Amino acid sequence: MADKYDVIVIGAGPGGYVAAIRCAQLGMKTACVEKRETLGGTCLNVGCIPSKALLSASEKYEEAGHHFKGMGIEVGKLGLDLKTMMGFKDEVVEANTKGIEFLFKKNKIDHLKGAGEIIEAGKVKVGDKTYEADSIIIATGSDVISLPGIEIDEKKIVSSTGALELSEVPKSMVVIGGGVIGLEMGTVWRRLGTKVTVVEFLDNILPGMDEEIRKEALKIFKKQGIDFKLSSKVTKAVTTSQNVALQVEPAAGGDTESIVADIVLMAVGRKPYTDGLGLDKIGVDLDERGRIKTDEFFETSVEGIYAIGDAIIGPMLAHKAEDEGVILAELLDGQTGHIDYNMVPGVVYTWPEISAVGKTEEQLKEDGVKYNAGKFPFMANGRARAMGMTEGFVKILADAETDKVLGVHMIGPNVGELISEAVTVMEFDGSAEDIARTCHAHPTLTEVTKEAALAVDKRPIHI
Ligand code: NAI
């Protein structure tokens, strides 16, 4: 007799483990299959969490090296102990993954160790054992994409995983792809002393974000010392024991040039990961990009099999997967729920940080929506000045007729946190005037958001 569950979740990343916890909270007998030794998926083990640990540590290093003196702090000769920094990162990861283990025990969720294969609706095989469940949730996430003919060896040509594990600071690094991973990891190593060159296919970095933010980000990262080769593509990579020689060509074609680097970071995007699940055998449909097709209730083309997170449509973000996990658990419990992808914020954890929610100016123009834009710089904010972090701005886009907030775009200190106010206002269908009339503590960075809201009506106070 096979073990029987109400729900089996496959994958213990932010989508899967959160779905499992919410199912268990709602009284469902729940198991979660995970093939990695530790829980937490890409995000906790080799993604968001370790990268934020290195971002944080490298930011402090840079501050100590470049900003402390101006604030009257003498630290003597600055040194880098990369092994200890990596140890700090590993401890952060361990604490987080152990935390999920604790939550599984607390919620009486069985952790089935191994790779899960769906035999048919209601049956999941892990190792040589088959488990039964009324509902199966696929939350297997995504995997890195490489370029044709270029193999990621995680030594010289690395993905984000390898970039988090380098044992010494490379003298030079070429980052292929000026997206989120390329910029986050590129800035970490740049701060630690690497000469970083970003090769980006398009004519600007961070595709999909608001154009004005992209321009400002490019300007700031250039000033920080990162080199950019825009409108360029890598066509070949030759690895030797010393380094990697890349053949780089204009995106539109033309003369190639060779760039040599100690390390190459491949960051051209990720693809849904569904290998080994047996989806083709049981008839779960995928779309043209390999994403599992679902209806608005996250059900796949096979009844009783659901999918969430990076493996389905929508932004590949941990918090999007988490929200889907909670909603799906509640739907399985007979409740209602849905997700509005327009309200999913995006954050790039570079310094300065970049964040956004809702529509960009370009999207509003394309949709023919009339809007007013209000913008306010951190330079004119007392707290930002006191912190010595005055780069960037907040931009609010509001409907010209109703003043409803349609999009908010930020670049500046701590804007990964500041965006949350914008998301809340938008979830409540709030207006720019609502933000402007809300009391914001002084002196805080949040006043920049308030001033940007006032600027929508052309009445900012401090500029
Ligand atoms: P991405 O989609 O953000 O960026 C990929 C970049 O590579 C794009 O700028 C694209 O134009 C460029 N590109 C594509 N083909 C190229 C080529 N042949 N040559 C040069 N450039 C090329 O993908 P990324 O950075 O790999 O991240 C993967 C996923 O992980 C994204 O969906 C991202 O949202 C997510 N992620 C999110 C984080 C966050 O929220 N802070 C952190 C890390 C990853």
Coordinates of C-alpha atoms and ligand atoms in Angstrom, one line a residue:
M1 CA 0.0 0.0 0.0
A2 CA 1.5 3.3 -1.1
D3 CA 1.7 6.2 1.3
K4 CA -1.3 8.5 0.7
Y5 CA -1.3 12.3 0.9
D6 CA -3.8 15.0 0.2
V7 CA -1.0 17.0 -1.6
I8 CA 2.4 16.2 -2.9
V9 CA 4.5 19.2 -3.9
I10 CA 7.5 18.6 -6.2
G11 CA 10.3 21.0 -5.5
A12 CA 11.1 22.8 -2.2
G13 CA 12.0 26.3 -3.5
P14 CA 10.0 29.4 -2.5
G15 CA 7.0 28.3 -4.6
G16 CA 7.0 24.7 -3.4
Y17 CA 7.9 25.0 0.3
V18 CA 5.4 27.9 0.8
A19 CA 2.6 25.9 -1.0
A20 CA 3.4 22.9 1.2
I21 CA 3.3 25.0 4.4
R22 CA 0.0 26.7 3.5
C23 CA -1.5 23.3 2.5
A24 CA -0.4 21.9 5.9
Q25 CA -1.8 25.0 7.7
L26 CA -5.1 24.3 6.1
G27 CA -5.2 20.7 7.4
M28 CA -4.0 18.8 4.3
K29 CA -1.7 15.9 4.7
T30 CA 1.3 17.2 2.8
A31 CA 4.6 15.9 1.4
C32 CA 7.3 17.8 -0.5
V33 CA 9.7 16.0 -2.8
E34 CA 13.2 17.6 -3.1
K35 CA 16.2 16.1 -4.7
R36 CA 18.7 18.6 -3.3
E37 CA 20.1 17.7 0.1
T38 CA 18.9 21.0 1.6
L39 CA 15.5 22.7 1.3
G40 CA 14.9 26.1 -0.2
G41 CA 15.5 25.5 -3.9
T42 CA 17.6 27.8 -6.2
C43 CA 16.7 30.9 -4.2
L44 CA 18.0 29.8 -0.8
N45 CA 20.8 27.6 -1.9
V46 CA 22.4 29.2 -5.0
G47 CA 20.3 32.3 -5.8
C48 CA 18.7 35.2 -4.0
I49 CA 20.0 34.5 -0.5
P50 CA 23.7 33.8 -1.1
S51 CA 23.9 36.6 -3.7
K52 CA 22.4 39.0 -1.2
A53 CA 24.9 37.9 1.4
L54 CA 27.8 38.7 -1.0
L55 CA 26.1 41.9 -2.2
S56 CA 25.8 43.0 1.4
A57 CA 29.4 42.1 2.3
S58 CA 30.9 43.6 -0.8
E59 CA 28.9 46.8 -0.3
K60 CA 30.4 47.2 3.1
Y61 CA 33.8 46.5 1.7
E62 CA 33.4 49.2 -0.8
E63 CA 32.0 51.7 1.7
A64 CA 34.9 51.0 4.0
G65 CA 37.3 51.6 1.1
H66 CA 35.7 54.6 -0.5
H67 CA 33.2 56.3 1.7
F68 CA 34.3 56.0 5.4
K69 CA 37.2 58.4 5.0
G70 CA 34.9 61.2 3.9
M71 CA 32.7 60.6 7.0
G72 CA 35.8 60.8 9.3
I73 CA 36.3 57.1 9.9
E74 CA 39.8 55.8 9.6
V75 CA 40.1 52.0 9.2
G76 CA 43.8 51.7 8.3
K77 CA 44.7 49.4 5.4
L78 CA 41.7 47.7 4.0
G79 CA 42.0 43.9 3.4
L80 CA 39.8 41.3 1.8
D81 CA 39.6 37.7 3.3
L82 CA 37.5 36.1 0.5
K83 CA 37.4 32.7 2.3
T84 CA 35.8 34.2 5.3
M85 CA 33.4 36.2 3.2
M86 CA 32.3 33.0 1.4
G87 CA 32.1 31.3 4.8
F88 CA 29.7 34.1 5.9
K89 CA 27.6 33.6 2.8
D90 CA 27.5 29.8 3.5
E91 CA 26.4 30.3 7.1
V92 CA 23.6 32.6 5.8
V93 CA 22.5 29.9 3.4
E94 CA 22.6 27.2 6.0
A95 CA 20.6 29.2 8.5
N96 CA 17.9 29.8 5.9
T97 CA 17.7 26.2 4.6
K98 CA 17.7 24.8 8.2
G99 CA 14.9 27.3 8.9
I100 CA 12.7 25.6 6.2
E101 CA 13.6 22.2 7.7
F102 CA 12.3 23.5 11.0
L103 CA 9.1 24.8 9.4
F104 CA 8.5 21.5 7.7
K105 CA 8.7 19.7 11.0
K106 CA 6.5 22.3 12.7
N107 CA 3.9 21.9 10.1
K108 CA 4.3 18.0 9.9
I109 CA 5.2 18.1 6.2
D110 CA 7.1 14.9 5.0
H111 CA 10.2 15.7 3.1
L112 CA 10.6 13.0 0.5
K113 CA 14.2 13.0 -0.5
G114 CA 15.0 12.4 -4.2
A115 CA 13.8 13.3 -7.6
G116 CA 10.0 13.1 -8.2
E117 CA 8.5 11.6 -11.3
I118 CA 4.8 11.7 -12.0
I119 CA 3.6 8.3 -13.1
E120 CA 0.0 9.4 -13.6
A121 CA -2.4 11.8 -12.0
G122 CA -2.3 11.0 -8.3
K123 CA 0.9 9.1 -8.3
V124 CA 4.5 10.3 -7.7
K125 CA 7.5 8.0 -7.8
V126 CA 10.5 9.0 -5.6
G127 CA 13.4 6.5 -5.9
D128 CA 11.8 3.1 -6.0
K129 CA 8.8 4.1 -3.9
T130 CA 5.4 5.4 -5.2
Y131 CA 3.3 7.8 -3.3
E132 CA -0.3 8.7 -3.8
A133 CA -1.9 12.2 -3.6
D134 CA -5.2 13.8 -4.5
S135 CA -3.4 16.8 -5.8
I136 CA 0.2 17.1 -7.2
I137 CA 1.8 20.5 -7.4
I138 CA 4.8 21.0 -9.7
A139 CA 7.2 23.7 -8.4
T140 CA 10.4 22.6 -10.0
G141 CA 11.6 26.1 -10.9
S142 CA 14.1 27.0 -13.6
D143 CA 17.6 26.4 -14.8
V144 CA 20.2 28.6 -16.4
I145 CA 20.4 29.0 -20.2
S146 CA 23.7 28.9 -22.1
L147 CA 24.5 30.1 -25.6
P148 CA 24.9 27.6 -28.4
G149 CA 28.3 26.0 -28.5
I150 CA 29.3 27.5 -25.1
E151 CA 29.4 25.1 -22.2
I152 CA 29.1 26.2 -18.6
D153 CA 31.8 24.4 -16.7
E154 CA 31.3 26.3 -13.4
K155 CA 35.0 26.9 -13.2
K156 CA 36.0 29.4 -16.0
I157 CA 32.6 29.8 -17.6
V158 CA 30.2 30.0 -14.7
S159 CA 26.5 30.5 -14.1
S160 CA 25.3 32.5 -11.1
T161 CA 26.0 29.3 -9.1
G162 CA 29.7 29.3 -10.0
A163 CA 29.9 33.1 -9.6
L164 CA 28.9 32.6 -5.9
E165 CA 31.7 30.1 -5.3
L166 CA 34.9 31.7 -6.8
S167 CA 37.9 30.9 -4.6
E168 CA 39.8 34.0 -5.6
V169 CA 39.0 37.4 -6.9
P170 CA 39.4 37.2 -10.7
K171 CA 41.4 39.9 -12.4
S172 CA 38.9 40.1 -15.2
M173 CA 35.4 38.9 -15.8
V174 CA 33.1 39.1 -18.8
V175 CA 29.4 39.0 -18.0
I176 CA 27.3 37.8 -20.9
G177 CA 23.9 39.4 -20.4
G178 CA 23.1 42.8 -18.8
G179 CA 20.1 41.6 -17.0
V180 CA 19.4 41.1 -13.3
I181 CA 21.9 38.3 -12.6
G182 CA 24.7 39.8 -14.7
L183 CA 24.4 43.2 -12.9
E184 CA 24.0 41.8 -9.4
M185 CA 27.0 39.4 -9.7
G186 CA 29.0 41.8 -11.9
T187 CA 28.7 44.5 -9.2
V188 CA 29.8 42.1 -6.4
W189 CA 33.0 41.2 -8.2
R190 CA 33.7 44.7 -9.4
R191 CA 33.5 45.9 -5.8
L192 CA 36.0 43.2 -4.8
G193 CA 38.5 44.3 -7.4
T194 CA 37.6 42.5 -10.7
K195 CA 37.6 44.4 -14.0
V196 CA 34.1 43.6 -15.2
T197 CA 32.9 43.9 -18.8
V198 CA 29.2 43.3 -19.6
V199 CA 28.3 42.2 -23.1
E200 CA 24.7 42.8 -23.8
F201 CA 22.8 41.9 -27.0
L202 CA 20.4 44.9 -26.8
D203 CA 21.3 48.6 -27.0
N204 CA 20.7 49.0 -23.2
I205 CA 20.8 46.9 -20.0
L206 CA 17.8 45.7 -18.0
P207 CA 15.2 45.0 -20.8
G208 CA 11.6 45.4 -19.7
M209 CA 12.3 48.1 -17.2
D210 CA 11.4 51.8 -17.6
E211 CA 13.6 53.4 -20.1
E212 CA 14.6 56.4 -17.9
I213 CA 15.6 54.0 -15.1
R214 CA 17.6 51.9 -17.6
K215 CA 19.5 55.0 -18.8
E216 CA 20.3 56.2 -15.3
A217 CA 21.4 52.7 -14.2
L218 CA 23.7 52.4 -17.1
K219 CA 25.2 55.8 -16.4
I220 CA 25.8 54.9 -12.7
F221 CA 27.3 51.5 -13.4
K222 CA 29.6 53.0 -15.9
K223 CA 30.7 55.6 -13.4
Q224 CA 31.4 52.7 -10.9
G225 CA 33.9 51.3 -13.4
I226 CA 32.0 48.6 -15.2
D227 CA 32.6 48.4 -19.0
F228 CA 29.6 47.8 -21.3
K229 CA 29.6 46.4 -24.8
L230 CA 26.0 47.0 -25.9
S231 CA 24.4 45.8 -29.1
S232 CA 27.0 43.0 -29.0
K233 CA 26.8 39.2 -29.0
V234 CA 29.3 36.5 -28.0
T235 CA 29.7 34.0 -30.8
K236 CA 32.5 31.7 -29.5
A237 CA 34.3 30.9 -26.3
V238 CA 37.7 29.1 -26.1
T239 CA 38.8 28.1 -22.7
T240 CA 42.5 27.5 -21.8
S241 CA 44.0 26.6 -18.4
Q242 CA 44.6 30.4 -17.9
N243 CA 41.5 32.1 -19.2
V244 CA 38.7 32.3 -21.7
A245 CA 38.9 34.0 -25.1
L246 CA 35.5 35.3 -26.3
Q247 CA 34.7 36.2 -29.8
V248 CA 32.4 39.3 -29.7
E249 CA 30.4 40.6 -32.7
P250 CA 28.1 43.5 -33.2
A251 CA 24.5 42.3 -32.8
A252 CA 23.7 43.5 -36.3
G253 CA 26.8 41.6 -37.7
G254 CA 30.2 43.0 -38.6
D255 CA 33.8 42.8 -37.5
T256 CA 34.4 40.5 -34.6
E257 CA 36.8 41.3 -31.7
S258 CA 38.4 39.1 -29.1
I259 CA 38.0 39.7 -25.4
V260 CA 40.0 37.6 -22.9
A261 CA 38.9 37.2 -19.4
D262 CA 39.8 35.0 -16.3
I263 CA 36.1 34.2 -15.8
V264 CA 33.0 34.4 -17.9
L265 CA 29.6 34.7 -16.3
M266 CA 26.7 33.4 -18.4
A267 CA 23.6 35.4 -17.5
V268 CA 21.4 35.4 -20.6
G269 CA 18.3 34.2 -18.8
R270 CA 16.7 31.1 -17.3
K271 CA 14.4 28.4 -18.7
P272 CA 11.7 26.4 -16.9
Y273 CA 13.0 23.2 -15.4
T274 CA 10.8 20.1 -15.9
D275 CA 13.4 17.4 -16.7
G276 CA 12.6 14.0 -15.4
L277 CA 9.1 14.7 -14.3
G278 CA 7.6 12.5 -17.0
L279 CA 5.3 15.3 -18.2
D280 CA 5.3 14.2 -21.9
K281 CA 4.3 10.6 -20.9
I282 CA 1.3 11.8 -18.9
G283 CA 0.2 14.5 -21.3
V284 CA 0.9 17.7 -19.4
D285 CA 1.1 20.4 -22.1
L286 CA 4.0 22.9 -22.3
D287 CA 4.0 26.1 -24.3
E288 CA 6.5 27.1 -27.0
R289 CA 9.0 28.3 -24.4
G290 CA 8.8 25.1 -22.4
R291 CA 6.6 26.5 -19.6
I292 CA 3.9 24.3 -18.2
K293 CA 0.5 25.5 -19.4
T294 CA -2.0 26.1 -16.6
D295 CA -5.5 27.7 -16.3
E296 CA -6.1 30.6 -13.9
F297 CA -6.4 28.1 -11.1
F298 CA -2.9 26.7 -11.8
E299 CA -4.3 23.4 -13.1
T300 CA -2.3 21.8 -15.9
S301 CA -3.9 20.0 -18.9
V302 CA -4.1 17.0 -16.6
E303 CA -6.7 17.1 -13.9
G304 CA -5.3 17.1 -10.4
I305 CA -1.9 18.2 -11.5
Y306 CA -1.0 21.8 -10.8
A307 CA 2.0 24.0 -11.5
I308 CA 3.4 27.3 -10.0
G309 CA 6.5 29.5 -10.0
D310 CA 9.3 29.7 -12.6
A311 CA 8.0 26.6 -14.4
I312 CA 4.9 28.5 -15.6
I313 CA 4.1 31.8 -17.2
G314 CA 5.0 35.1 -15.4
P315 CA 8.1 36.8 -14.0
M316 CA 10.7 34.3 -12.7
L317 CA 10.7 35.7 -9.2
A318 CA 10.6 34.0 -5.8
H319 CA 7.9 36.2 -4.4
K320 CA 5.7 35.6 -7.4
A321 CA 6.1 31.8 -6.8
E322 CA 5.4 32.2 -3.1
D323 CA 2.2 34.1 -3.8
E324 CA 1.1 31.5 -6.3
G325 CA 1.8 28.7 -3.7
V326 CA -0.4 30.3 -1.1
I327 CA -3.2 31.0 -3.6
L328 CA -3.1 27.5 -5.0
A329 CA -3.2 25.9 -1.5
E330 CA -6.3 28.1 -0.7
L331 CA -8.0 27.1 -3.9
L332 CA -7.4 23.4 -3.1
D333 CA -9.1 24.2 0.2
G334 CA -12.1 25.5 -1.6
Q335 CA -11.4 29.2 -1.1
T336 CA -11.0 31.8 -3.9
G337 CA -7.9 33.6 -5.0
H338 CA -6.0 35.0 -8.0
I339 CA -2.8 36.8 -8.7
D340 CA -2.4 40.1 -10.6
Y341 CA 1.1 39.9 -12.2
N342 CA 0.9 43.7 -12.7
M343 CA 1.3 44.0 -9.0
V344 CA 4.4 41.9 -8.6
P345 CA 7.3 44.2 -7.8
G346 CA 10.7 43.6 -9.3
V347 CA 13.9 44.5 -7.5
V348 CA 17.5 44.5 -8.7
Y349 CA 19.8 44.4 -5.7
T350 CA 22.7 46.3 -7.2
W351 CA 23.9 49.5 -5.4
P352 CA 22.0 51.7 -5.9
E353 CA 19.1 49.4 -5.9
I354 CA 16.5 49.4 -8.7
S355 CA 12.8 48.6 -8.2
A356 CA 9.5 48.8 -10.1
V357 CA 5.9 47.9 -10.0
G358 CA 3.1 48.3 -12.6
K359 CA 3.5 49.8 -16.0
T360 CA 6.5 51.6 -17.5
E361 CA 6.1 54.9 -19.4
E362 CA 6.8 53.0 -22.6
Q363 CA 3.9 50.5 -21.9
L364 CA 1.5 53.3 -21.1
K365 CA 2.4 55.1 -24.4
E366 CA 2.0 51.9 -26.3
D367 CA -1.4 51.2 -24.7
G368 CA -2.5 54.8 -25.4
V369 CA -3.1 55.6 -21.8
K370 CA -2.8 59.3 -20.8
Y371 CA -0.7 59.7 -17.7
N372 CA 1.1 62.3 -15.6
A373 CA 4.6 61.6 -14.4
G374 CA 6.1 62.9 -11.2
K375 CA 9.8 62.5 -10.4
F376 CA 11.9 63.4 -7.4
P377 CA 15.7 62.9 -7.0
F378 CA 17.4 61.5 -3.9
M379 CA 19.8 64.4 -4.1
A380 CA 17.1 66.7 -2.7
N381 CA 16.4 64.4 0.2
G382 CA 18.0 65.2 3.6
R383 CA 18.3 61.6 4.7
A384 CA 19.9 60.5 1.5
R385 CA 22.4 63.3 1.9
A386 CA 23.1 62.3 5.5
M387 CA 23.7 58.7 4.3
G388 CA 26.0 60.0 1.5
M389 CA 23.8 58.1 -1.0
T390 CA 22.2 60.6 -3.3
E391 CA 22.1 58.9 -6.6
G392 CA 18.8 58.1 -8.3
F393 CA 15.2 59.1 -8.2
V394 CA 11.6 57.9 -7.8
K395 CA 9.2 58.2 -10.6
I396 CA 5.4 57.8 -10.2
L397 CA 3.1 57.4 -13.2
A398 CA -0.6 58.2 -12.5
D399 CA -3.6 58.2 -14.8
A400 CA -4.2 61.7 -16.2
E401 CA -7.9 61.6 -15.5
T402 CA -8.3 59.6 -12.3
D403 CA -4.8 60.1 -10.7
K404 CA -4.8 56.3 -10.0
V405 CA -1.2 55.1 -9.7
L406 CA -0.3 53.0 -12.7
G407 CA 3.4 52.4 -12.2
V408 CA 6.3 53.3 -9.9
H409 CA 9.9 53.1 -10.8
M410 CA 12.8 53.7 -8.5
I411 CA 16.6 53.8 -8.5
G412 CA 18.4 54.8 -5.4
P413 CA 19.3 53.7 -1.8
N414 CA 17.1 51.0 -0.3
V415 CA 14.5 51.3 -3.0
G416 CA 14.0 47.5 -2.8
E417 CA 12.3 48.3 0.5
L418 CA 10.7 51.6 -0.6
I419 CA 8.7 49.9 -3.5
S420 CA 6.5 48.1 -1.0
E421 CA 4.6 51.4 -0.3
A422 CA 3.9 51.7 -4.0
V423 CA 2.7 48.1 -4.3
T424 CA 0.3 48.6 -1.3
V425 CA -1.1 51.8 -2.7
M426 CA -1.6 50.1 -6.1
E427 CA -3.3 47.1 -4.6
F428 CA -5.8 49.4 -3.0
D429 CA -6.3 51.3 -6.2
G430 CA -4.8 54.4 -4.6
S431 CA -3.9 57.7 -6.3
A432 CA -0.8 59.8 -6.4
E433 CA -2.7 62.2 -4.2
D434 CA -3.2 59.5 -1.6
I435 CA 0.6 59.1 -1.4
A436 CA 1.1 62.8 -1.3
R437 CA -1.4 63.3 1.5
T438 CA 0.0 60.4 3.6
C439 CA 2.3 61.6 6.4
H440 CA 5.8 60.3 5.8
A441 CA 8.3 60.4 8.6
H442 CA 11.1 63.0 8.4
P443 CA 14.0 62.5 7.7
T444 CA 13.5 59.3 5.8
L445 CA 14.1 58.1 2.2
T446 CA 10.3 57.5 2.0
E447 CA 9.9 61.3 1.6
V448 CA 11.3 60.9 -1.9
T449 CA 8.2 58.8 -2.8
K450 CA 5.9 61.4 -1.3
E451 CA 7.6 64.2 -3.2
A452 CA 7.4 62.2 -6.4
A453 CA 3.7 61.9 -5.8
L454 CA 3.5 65.7 -5.2
A455 CA 5.4 66.2 -8.4
V456 CA 2.7 64.3 -10.3
D457 CA 0.6 67.4 -9.6
K458 CA 3.6 69.7 -10.1
R459 CA 3.8 70.8 -6.5
P460 CA 6.9 69.1 -4.9
I461 CA 8.1 71.1 -1.9
H462 CA 11.8 70.5 -1.8
I463 CA 12.8 71.2 -5.4
Ligands
NAI1 P1 17.5 38.4 -17.6 O1 16.4 38.0 -18.5 O2 17.2 39.3 -16.5 O3 18.7 39.1 -18.5 C1 19.3 38.4 -19.6 C2 20.0 39.4 -20.4 O4 20.8 38.8 -21.4 C3 19.1 40.4 -21.2 O5 19.5 41.7 -21.0 C4 19.2 39.9 -22.6 O6 19.0 40.9 -23.5 C5 20.7 39.4 -22.6 N1 21.0 38.5 -23.6 C6 20.3 37.4 -24.1 N2 20.9 36.7 -25.1 C7 22.1 37.3 -25.2 C8 23.3 37.1 -25.9 N3 23.4 36.1 -26.8 N4 24.4 37.9 -25.8 C9 24.3 38.9 -24.9 N5 23.3 39.2 -24.2 C10 22.2 38.4 -24.3 O7 18.1 37.0 -17.1 P2 19.1 36.7 -15.9 O8 19.8 37.9 -15.5 O9 19.9 35.6 -16.4 O10 18.2 36.2 -14.8 C11 17.3 35.1 -15.0 C12 16.1 35.2 -14.2 O11 16.3 35.2 -12.8 C13 15.3 36.5 -14.6 O12 14.0 36.2 -14.8 C14 15.4 37.3 -13.3 O13 14.2 38.1 -13.1 C15 15.6 36.3 -12.2 N6 16.4 36.8 -11.2 C16 15.8 37.8 -10.4 C17 16.6 38.4 -9.4 C18 15.9 39.5 -8.6 O14 14.7 39.6 -8.6 N7 16.7 40.3 -8.0 C19 18.0 38.0 -9.1 C20 18.4 37.1 -10.0 C21 17.7 36.5 -11.0

